[in-house]
mmCIF file of N, CA and C in Angstrom:
data_model
loop_
_atom_site.group_PDB
_atom_site.id
_atom_site.type_symbol
_atom_site.label_atom_id
_atom_site.label_comp_id
_atom_site.label_asym_id
_atom_site.label_seq_id
_atom_site.Cartn_x
_atom_site.Cartn_y
_atom_site.Cartn_z
ATOM 1 N N GLN P 1 101.415 121.014 83.576
ATOM 2 C CA GLN P 1 100.781 119.754 83.229
ATOM 3 C C GLN P 1 100.825 118.818 84.428
ATOM 4 N N VAL P 2 99.654 118.363 84.848
ATOM 5 C CA VAL P 2 99.567 117.463 85.990
ATOM 6 C C VAL P 2 99.851 116.035 85.531
ATOM 7 N N GLN P 3 100.697 115.365 86.260
ATOM 8 C CA GLN P 3 100.983 113.963 85.986
ATOM 9 C C GLN P 3 100.865 113.147 87.254
ATOM 10 N N LEU P 4 100.251 111.992 87.138
ATOM 11 C CA LEU P 4 100.117 111.063 88.253
ATOM 12 C C LEU P 4 100.718 109.731 87.817
ATOM 13 N N VAL P 5 101.545 109.168 88.660
ATOM 14 C CA VAL P 5 102.181 107.896 88.337
ATOM 15 C C VAL P 5 101.977 106.935 89.494
ATOM 16 N N GLU P 6 101.267 105.849 89.213
ATOM 17 C CA GLU P 6 101.045 104.825 90.221
ATOM 18 C C GLU P 6 102.143 103.768 90.134
ATOM 19 N N SER P 7 102.389 103.118 91.237
ATOM 20 C CA SER P 7 103.329 101.998 91.263
ATOM 21 C C SER P 7 102.985 101.092 92.434
ATOM 22 N N GLY P 8 103.585 99.909 92.418
ATOM 23 C CA GLY P 8 103.411 98.988 93.535
ATOM 24 C C GLY P 8 102.545 97.780 93.232
ATOM 25 N N GLY P 9 101.852 97.795 92.119
ATOM 26 C CA GLY P 9 101.006 96.660 91.795
ATOM 27 C C GLY P 9 101.817 95.455 91.360
ATOM 28 N N ARG P 10 101.359 94.289 91.733
ATOM 29 C CA ARG P 10 102.026 93.042 91.333
ATOM 30 C C ARG P 10 101.145 91.860 91.668
ATOM 31 N N LEU P 11 101.645 90.678 91.401
ATOM 32 C CA LEU P 11 100.941 89.433 91.720
ATOM 33 C C LEU P 11 101.238 89.042 93.162
ATOM 34 N N VAL P 12 100.178 88.810 93.929
ATOM 35 C CA VAL P 12 100.318 88.377 95.315
ATOM 36 C C VAL P 12 99.326 87.251 95.575
ATOM 37 N N GLN P 13 99.465 86.635 96.737
ATOM 38 C CA GLN P 13 98.536 85.577 97.120
ATOM 39 C C GLN P 13 97.461 86.127 98.046
ATOM 40 N N ALA P 14 96.348 85.448 98.087
ATOM 41 C CA ALA P 14 95.267 85.847 98.984
ATOM 42 C C ALA P 14 95.788 85.910 100.406
ATOM 43 N N GLY P 15 95.397 86.962 101.112
ATOM 44 C CA GLY P 15 95.844 87.158 102.476
ATOM 45 C C GLY P 15 97.076 88.042 102.589
ATOM 46 N N ASP P 16 97.746 88.285 101.488
ATOM 47 C CA ASP P 16 98.939 89.131 101.495
ATOM 48 C C ASP P 16 98.575 90.607 101.599
ATOM 49 N N SER P 17 99.605 91.420 101.799
ATOM 50 C CA SER P 17 99.452 92.867 101.839
ATOM 51 C C SER P 17 100.244 93.499 100.703
ATOM 52 N N LEU P 18 99.841 94.687 100.335
ATOM 53 C CA LEU P 18 100.493 95.398 99.240
ATOM 54 C C LEU P 18 100.280 96.891 99.473
ATOM 55 N N ARG P 19 101.272 97.702 99.122
ATOM 56 C CA ARG P 19 101.111 99.147 99.207
ATOM 57 C C ARG P 19 101.309 99.769 97.838
ATOM 58 N N LEU P 20 100.317 100.499 97.407
ATOM 59 C CA LEU P 20 100.392 101.236 96.156
ATOM 60 C C LEU P 20 100.797 102.677 96.443
ATOM 61 N N SER P 21 101.529 103.262 95.504
ATOM 62 C CA SER P 21 101.940 104.650 95.622
ATOM 63 C C SER P 21 101.451 105.430 94.410
ATOM 64 N N CYS P 22 101.203 106.702 94.624
ATOM 65 C CA CYS P 22 100.777 107.594 93.554
ATOM 66 C C CYS P 22 101.541 108.903 93.710
ATOM 67 N N VAL P 23 102.458 109.144 92.804
ATOM 68 C CA VAL P 23 103.258 110.362 92.847
ATOM 69 C C VAL P 23 102.665 111.374 91.877
ATOM 70 N N SER P 24 102.452 112.581 92.377
ATOM 71 C CA SER P 24 101.877 113.621 91.535
ATOM 72 C C SER P 24 102.890 114.721 91.278
ATOM 73 N N SER P 25 102.769 115.341 90.130
ATOM 74 C CA SER P 25 103.616 116.478 89.806
ATOM 75 C C SER P 25 102.784 117.495 89.046
ATOM 76 N N GLY P 26 103.097 118.744 89.271
ATOM 77 C CA GLY P 26 102.431 119.808 88.546
ATOM 78 C C GLY P 26 101.040 120.153 89.025
ATOM 79 N N SER P 27 100.647 119.646 90.201
ATOM 80 C CA SER P 27 99.289 119.906 90.661
ATOM 81 C C SER P 27 99.285 120.759 91.927
ATOM 82 N N SER P 28 98.220 121.497 92.114
ATOM 83 C CA SER P 28 98.023 122.242 93.354
ATOM 84 C C SER P 28 97.377 121.303 94.366
ATOM 85 N N PRO P 29 97.395 121.665 95.642
ATOM 86 C CA PRO P 29 96.812 120.776 96.653
ATOM 87 C C PRO P 29 95.377 120.392 96.325
ATOM 88 N N SER P 30 95.115 119.102 96.327
ATOM 89 C CA SER P 30 93.769 118.617 96.033
ATOM 90 C C SER P 30 93.603 117.236 96.645
ATOM 91 N N SER P 31 92.387 116.787 96.691
ATOM 92 C CA SER P 31 92.121 115.453 97.229
ATOM 93 C C SER P 31 92.625 114.393 96.248
ATOM 94 N N THR P 32 92.937 113.235 96.789
ATOM 95 C CA THR P 32 93.396 112.112 95.978
ATOM 96 C C THR P 32 92.500 110.910 96.212
ATOM 97 N N GLY P 33 92.074 110.331 95.148
ATOM 98 C CA GLY P 33 91.229 109.154 95.233
ATOM 99 C C GLY P 33 91.869 107.960 94.558
ATOM 100 N N TRP P 34 91.494 106.789 95.028
ATOM 101 C CA TRP P 34 91.883 105.531 94.386
ATOM 102 C C TRP P 34 90.613 104.861 93.861
ATOM 103 N N PHE P 35 90.712 104.398 92.638
ATOM 104 C CA PHE P 35 89.634 103.654 92.004
ATOM 105 C C PHE P 35 90.235 102.367 91.453
ATOM 106 N N ARG P 36 89.387 101.431 91.111
ATOM 107 C CA ARG P 36 89.883 100.200 90.506
ATOM 108 C C ARG P 36 88.890 99.717 89.459
ATOM 109 N N GLN P 37 89.418 98.955 88.526
ATOM 110 C CA GLN P 37 88.585 98.398 87.472
ATOM 111 C C GLN P 37 89.023 96.975 87.192
ATOM 112 N N ALA P 38 88.108 96.053 87.438
ATOM 113 C CA ALA P 38 88.352 94.649 87.154
ATOM 114 C C ALA P 38 87.906 94.349 85.728
ATOM 115 N N PRO P 39 88.437 93.297 85.125
ATOM 116 C CA PRO P 39 88.054 92.936 83.746
ATOM 117 C C PRO P 39 86.551 92.769 83.608
ATOM 118 N N GLY P 40 85.979 93.448 82.640
ATOM 119 C CA GLY P 40 84.555 93.316 82.370
ATOM 120 C C GLY P 40 83.657 94.071 83.327
ATOM 121 N N LYS P 41 84.263 94.852 84.215
ATOM 122 C CA LYS P 41 83.460 95.587 85.188
ATOM 123 C C LYS P 41 83.725 97.085 85.076
ATOM 124 N N ALA P 42 82.819 97.860 85.621
ATOM 125 C CA ALA P 42 82.982 99.310 85.614
ATOM 126 C C ALA P 42 84.021 99.731 86.649
ATOM 127 N N ARG P 43 84.594 100.886 86.413
ATOM 128 C CA ARG P 43 85.530 101.427 87.400
ATOM 129 C C ARG P 43 84.762 101.751 88.671
ATOM 130 N N GLU P 44 85.356 101.407 89.816
ATOM 131 C CA GLU P 44 84.672 101.630 91.083
ATOM 132 C C GLU P 44 85.559 102.374 92.067
ATOM 133 N N PHE P 45 84.917 103.111 92.910
ATOM 134 C CA PHE P 45 85.589 103.873 93.968
ATOM 135 C C PHE P 45 86.174 102.934 95.001
ATOM 136 N N VAL P 46 87.374 103.271 95.471
ATOM 137 C CA VAL P 46 88.008 102.492 96.532
ATOM 138 C C VAL P 46 88.179 103.338 97.789
ATOM 139 N N ALA P 47 88.843 104.474 97.665
ATOM 140 C CA ALA P 47 89.119 105.313 98.827
ATOM 141 C C ALA P 47 89.507 106.706 98.355
ATOM 142 N N THR P 48 89.369 107.669 99.263
ATOM 143 C CA THR P 48 89.784 109.027 98.955
ATOM 144 C C THR P 48 90.262 109.718 100.222
ATOM 145 N N ILE P 49 91.107 110.700 100.039
ATOM 146 C CA ILE P 49 91.661 111.441 101.167
ATOM 147 C C ILE P 49 91.750 112.909 100.799
ATOM 148 N N ARG P 50 91.425 113.771 101.743
ATOM 149 C CA ARG P 50 91.517 115.201 101.501
ATOM 150 C C ARG P 50 92.977 115.629 101.368
ATOM 151 N N TRP P 51 93.192 116.803 100.781
ATOM 152 C CA TRP P 51 94.558 117.238 100.499
ATOM 153 C C TRP P 51 95.368 117.389 101.778
ATOM 154 N N ASN P 52 94.714 117.755 102.885
ATOM 155 C CA ASN P 52 95.449 117.948 104.139
ATOM 156 C C ASN P 52 95.535 116.661 104.963
ATOM 157 N N GLY P 53 95.026 115.575 104.405
ATOM 158 C CA GLY P 53 95.099 114.295 105.106
ATOM 159 C C GLY P 53 94.042 114.097 106.165
ATOM 160 N N ILE P 54 93.252 115.136 106.410
ATOM 161 C CA ILE P 54 92.206 115.041 107.425
ATOM 162 C C ILE P 54 90.888 114.790 106.712
ATOM 163 N N GLY P 55 90.426 113.571 106.802
ATOM 164 C CA GLY P 55 89.195 113.212 106.119
ATOM 165 C C GLY P 55 89.448 112.141 105.086
ATOM 166 N N THR P 56 88.883 110.999 105.316
ATOM 167 C CA THR P 56 89.004 109.893 104.372
ATOM 168 C C THR P 56 87.655 109.209 104.218
ATOM 169 N N GLU P 57 87.494 108.532 103.105
ATOM 170 C CA GLU P 57 86.303 107.718 102.891
ATOM 171 C C GLU P 57 86.719 106.436 102.176
ATOM 172 N N TYR P 58 85.981 105.376 102.441
ATOM 173 C CA TYR P 58 86.294 104.084 101.860
ATOM 174 C C TYR P 58 85.033 103.425 101.310
ATOM 175 N N ALA P 59 85.236 102.625 100.287
ATOM 176 C CA ALA P 59 84.159 101.765 99.829
ATOM 177 C C ALA P 59 83.916 100.702 100.888
ATOM 178 N N ASP P 60 82.690 100.276 101.025
ATOM 179 C CA ASP P 60 82.366 99.263 102.033
ATOM 180 C C ASP P 60 83.160 97.978 101.814
ATOM 181 N N SER P 61 83.458 97.667 100.573
ATOM 182 C CA SER P 61 84.144 96.414 100.255
ATOM 183 C C SER P 61 85.597 96.383 100.738
ATOM 184 N N VAL P 62 86.166 97.553 101.044
ATOM 185 C CA VAL P 62 87.569 97.590 101.467
ATOM 186 C C VAL P 62 87.730 98.145 102.872
ATOM 187 N N LYS P 63 86.668 98.646 103.445
ATOM 188 C CA LYS P 63 86.748 99.254 104.776
ATOM 189 C C LYS P 63 87.274 98.243 105.783
ATOM 190 N N GLY P 64 88.261 98.663 106.552
ATOM 191 C CA GLY P 64 88.866 97.780 107.542
ATOM 192 C C GLY P 64 90.039 96.988 107.003
ATOM 193 N N ARG P 65 90.207 96.966 105.683
ATOM 194 C CA ARG P 65 91.339 96.243 105.074
ATOM 195 C C ARG P 65 92.311 97.190 104.376
ATOM 196 N N PHE P 66 91.794 98.261 103.821
ATOM 197 C CA PHE P 66 92.627 99.213 103.082
ATOM 198 C C PHE P 66 92.759 100.505 103.886
ATOM 199 N N THR P 67 93.900 101.153 103.746
ATOM 200 C CA THR P 67 94.140 102.431 104.396
ATOM 201 C C THR P 67 94.767 103.391 103.400
ATOM 202 N N ILE P 68 94.148 104.544 103.257
ATOM 203 C CA ILE P 68 94.692 105.571 102.372
ATOM 204 C C ILE P 68 95.429 106.600 103.212
ATOM 205 N N SER P 69 96.528 107.088 102.689
ATOM 206 C CA SER P 69 97.308 108.105 103.400
ATOM 207 C C SER P 69 98.045 108.946 102.368
ATOM 208 N N ARG P 70 98.712 109.987 102.861
ATOM 209 C CA ARG P 70 99.461 110.826 101.938
ATOM 210 C C ARG P 70 100.618 111.483 102.645
ATOM 211 N N ASP P 71 101.636 111.820 101.883
ATOM 212 C CA ASP P 71 102.779 112.569 102.373
ATOM 213 C C ASP P 71 102.955 113.724 101.398
ATOM 214 N N ASN P 72 102.465 114.886 101.781
ATOM 215 C CA ASN P 72 102.492 116.020 100.856
ATOM 216 C C ASN P 72 103.909 116.523 100.582
ATOM 217 N N LYS P 73 104.817 116.263 101.506
ATOM 218 C CA LYS P 73 106.207 116.667 101.257
ATOM 219 C C LYS P 73 106.805 115.868 100.095
ATOM 220 N N LYS P 74 106.291 114.673 99.902
ATOM 221 C CA LYS P 74 106.761 113.814 98.810
ATOM 222 C C LYS P 74 105.791 113.797 97.632
ATOM 223 N N ASN P 75 104.720 114.596 97.734
ATOM 224 C CA ASN P 75 103.695 114.615 96.685
ATOM 225 C C ASN P 75 103.202 113.207 96.357
ATOM 226 N N THR P 76 103.047 112.417 97.388
ATOM 227 C CA THR P 76 102.709 111.009 97.196
ATOM 228 C C THR P 76 101.525 110.602 98.059
ATOM 229 N N ALA P 77 100.627 109.862 97.463
ATOM 230 C CA ALA P 77 99.523 109.241 98.185
ATOM 231 C C ALA P 77 99.728 107.734 98.159
ATOM 232 N N TYR P 78 99.240 107.083 99.194
ATOM 233 C CA TYR P 78 99.446 105.648 99.332
ATOM 234 C C TYR P 78 98.107 104.934 99.539
ATOM 235 N N LEU P 79 98.098 103.686 99.145
ATOM 236 C CA LEU P 79 96.972 102.822 99.456
ATOM 237 C C LEU P 79 97.535 101.529 100.010
ATOM 238 N N GLN P 80 97.439 101.385 101.321
ATOM 239 C CA GLN P 80 97.879 100.158 101.983
ATOM 240 C C GLN P 80 96.740 99.157 101.929
ATOM 241 N N MET P 81 97.006 98.004 101.363
ATOM 242 C CA MET P 81 95.971 96.993 101.186
ATOM 243 C C MET P 81 96.374 95.741 101.953
ATOM 244 N N ASP P 82 95.588 95.381 102.922
ATOM 245 C CA ASP P 82 95.851 94.203 103.751
ATOM 246 C C ASP P 82 94.784 93.145 103.518
ATOM 247 N N ASN P 83 95.151 91.909 103.837
ATOM 248 C CA ASN P 83 94.209 90.788 103.705
ATOM 249 C C ASN P 83 93.537 90.794 102.327
ATOM 250 N N LEU P 84 94.354 90.844 101.325
ATOM 251 C CA LEU P 84 93.838 90.885 99.960
ATOM 252 C C LEU P 84 93.128 89.601 99.594
ATOM 253 N N GLY P 85 92.077 89.745 98.800
ATOM 254 C CA GLY P 85 91.325 88.605 98.295
ATOM 255 C C GLY P 85 91.296 88.642 96.776
ATOM 256 N N VAL P 86 90.916 87.539 96.166
ATOM 257 C CA VAL P 86 90.890 87.468 94.693
ATOM 258 C C VAL P 86 89.962 88.529 94.115
ATOM 259 N N GLU P 87 88.981 88.940 94.906
ATOM 260 C CA GLU P 87 88.033 89.956 94.441
ATOM 261 C C GLU P 87 88.667 91.336 94.347
ATOM 262 N N ASP P 88 89.849 91.487 94.866
ATOM 263 C CA ASP P 88 90.576 92.764 94.790
ATOM 264 C C ASP P 88 91.414 92.872 93.524
ATOM 265 N N THR P 89 91.442 91.818 92.739
ATOM 266 C CA THR P 89 92.178 91.848 91.474
ATOM 267 C C THR P 89 91.587 92.892 90.545
ATOM 268 N N ALA P 90 92.421 93.818 90.095
ATOM 269 C CA ALA P 90 91.953 94.915 89.246
ATOM 270 C C ALA P 90 93.139 95.792 88.873
ATOM 271 N N VAL P 91 92.893 96.700 87.953
ATOM 272 C CA VAL P 91 93.824 97.800 87.708
ATOM 273 C C VAL P 91 93.421 98.920 88.652
ATOM 274 N N TYR P 92 94.389 99.406 89.393
ATOM 275 C CA TYR P 92 94.129 100.464 90.369
ATOM 276 C C TYR P 92 94.630 101.799 89.820
ATOM 277 N N TYR P 93 93.768 102.794 89.910
ATOM 278 C CA TYR P 93 94.075 104.129 89.406
ATOM 279 C C TYR P 93 94.022 105.140 90.544
ATOM 280 N N CYS P 94 94.927 106.092 90.529
ATOM 281 C CA CYS P 94 94.789 107.226 91.431
ATOM 282 C C CYS P 94 94.342 108.429 90.606
ATOM 283 N N ALA P 95 93.717 109.355 91.294
ATOM 284 C CA ALA P 95 93.189 110.536 90.630
ATOM 285 C C ALA P 95 93.200 111.699 91.613
ATOM 286 N N THR P 96 93.294 112.907 91.103
ATOM 287 C CA THR P 96 93.259 114.085 91.957
ATOM 288 C C THR P 96 92.126 115.005 91.522
ATOM 289 N N GLY P 97 91.561 115.694 92.515
ATOM 290 C CA GLY P 97 90.457 116.596 92.231
ATOM 291 C C GLY P 97 89.708 116.920 93.500
ATOM 292 N N ALA P 98 88.388 116.941 93.404
ATOM 293 C CA ALA P 98 87.558 117.228 94.567
ATOM 294 C C ALA P 98 87.398 115.968 95.410
ATOM 295 N N PHE P 99 87.031 116.158 96.661
ATOM 296 C CA PHE P 99 86.835 115.044 97.584
ATOM 297 C C PHE P 99 85.485 114.409 97.306
ATOM 298 N N GLY P 100 85.506 113.158 96.808
ATOM 299 C CA GLY P 100 84.241 112.525 96.507
ATOM 300 C C GLY P 100 84.410 111.075 96.107
ATOM 301 N N ARG P 101 83.291 110.397 95.901
ATOM 302 C CA ARG P 101 83.286 108.982 95.555
ATOM 303 C C ARG P 101 83.055 108.724 94.080
ATOM 304 N N ASN P 102 82.799 109.769 93.346
ATOM 305 C CA ASN P 102 82.496 109.606 91.923
ATOM 306 C C ASN P 102 83.697 109.948 91.057
ATOM 307 N N ALA P 103 83.853 109.182 89.984
ATOM 308 C CA ALA P 103 84.974 109.440 89.088
ATOM 309 C C ALA P 103 84.931 110.862 88.537
ATOM 310 N N GLY P 104 83.736 111.388 88.353
ATOM 311 C CA GLY P 104 83.584 112.735 87.843
ATOM 312 C C GLY P 104 84.048 113.829 88.776
ATOM 313 N N ASP P 105 84.323 113.480 90.025
ATOM 314 C CA ASP P 105 84.836 114.465 90.988
ATOM 315 C C ASP P 105 86.306 114.773 90.740
ATOM 316 N N TYR P 106 86.969 113.951 89.928
ATOM 317 C CA TYR P 106 88.415 114.039 89.766
ATOM 318 C C TYR P 106 88.786 114.526 88.379
ATOM 319 N N ASP P 107 89.840 115.338 88.345
ATOM 320 C CA ASP P 107 90.239 115.979 87.100
ATOM 321 C C ASP P 107 91.376 115.259 86.381
ATOM 322 N N TYR P 108 92.261 114.659 87.146
ATOM 323 C CA TYR P 108 93.452 114.045 86.562
ATOM 324 C C TYR P 108 93.587 112.611 87.048
ATOM 325 N N TRP P 109 94.073 111.764 86.135
ATOM 326 C CA TRP P 109 94.167 110.334 86.415
ATOM 327 C C TRP P 109 95.543 109.797 86.032
ATOM 328 N N GLY P 110 95.968 108.790 86.768
ATOM 329 C CA GLY P 110 97.177 108.081 86.406
ATOM 330 C C GLY P 110 96.871 106.995 85.389
ATOM 331 N N GLN P 111 97.907 106.273 85.018
ATOM 332 C CA GLN P 111 97.766 105.253 83.985
ATOM 333 C C GLN P 111 97.343 103.897 84.548
ATOM 334 N N GLY P 112 97.403 103.766 85.862
ATOM 335 C CA GLY P 112 96.963 102.532 86.499
ATOM 336 C C GLY P 112 98.093 101.564 86.782
ATOM 337 N N THR P 113 97.898 100.746 87.800
ATOM 338 C CA THR P 113 98.847 99.692 88.146
ATOM 339 C C THR P 113 98.056 98.421 88.427
ATOM 340 N N GLN P 114 98.533 97.306 87.904
ATOM 341 C CA GLN P 114 97.801 96.046 87.998
ATOM 342 C C GLN P 114 98.076 95.345 89.318
ATOM 343 N N VAL P 115 97.001 94.984 89.983
ATOM 344 C CA VAL P 115 97.074 94.155 91.186
ATOM 345 C C VAL P 115 96.361 92.847 90.881
ATOM 346 N N THR P 116 97.068 91.752 91.045
ATOM 347 C CA THR P 116 96.485 90.443 90.810
ATOM 348 C C THR P 116 96.649 89.609 92.069
ATOM 349 N N VAL P 117 95.540 89.086 92.567
ATOM 350 C CA VAL P 117 95.559 88.279 93.779
ATOM 351 C C VAL P 117 95.178 86.851 93.407
ATOM 352 N N SER P 118 96.068 85.919 93.682
ATOM 353 C CA SER P 118 95.799 84.519 93.385
ATOM 354 C C SER P 118 95.317 83.801 94.631
ATOM 355 N N SER P 119 94.518 82.790 94.430
ATOM 356 C CA SER P 119 93.963 82.046 95.574
ATOM 357 C C SER P 119 94.918 80.962 96.049
#
C-alpha cells in the first residue's frame, strides 16, 4: 500500500520562505509532483520531478520562486518555496506516478498540507 505524507505547511507572511516535505512508503521509483488547491478553485499543477531527480518542470506562476527536489535515500520529495505571496495560499498535495503536469498522470496522493500566506 502506497502512502504519501506531506508536512511543513503553516501560516507565514508574504515574502517568507517555506519548505514542504513529502514522505512516501510502499512505492516503487516514480516521479513526484506537487499540486495545490485554493478555496473555490480547481487543483493546479505546481512542480514535478523525475524519480532520478534529473528533470523538473514548474508552473509559470512559481518558476524562479519554487524549487522541487528529492532524496531517494529518505524516500522524500521537497518543495522549497521562496518569496511567497498571498496568491500561494492553498492546500498543497504531493503525488506519485508518471512525469507530467496533469493530475491524471499520478496514481497516489497525500492528504495535503495547508499553506497560508498573510499580507
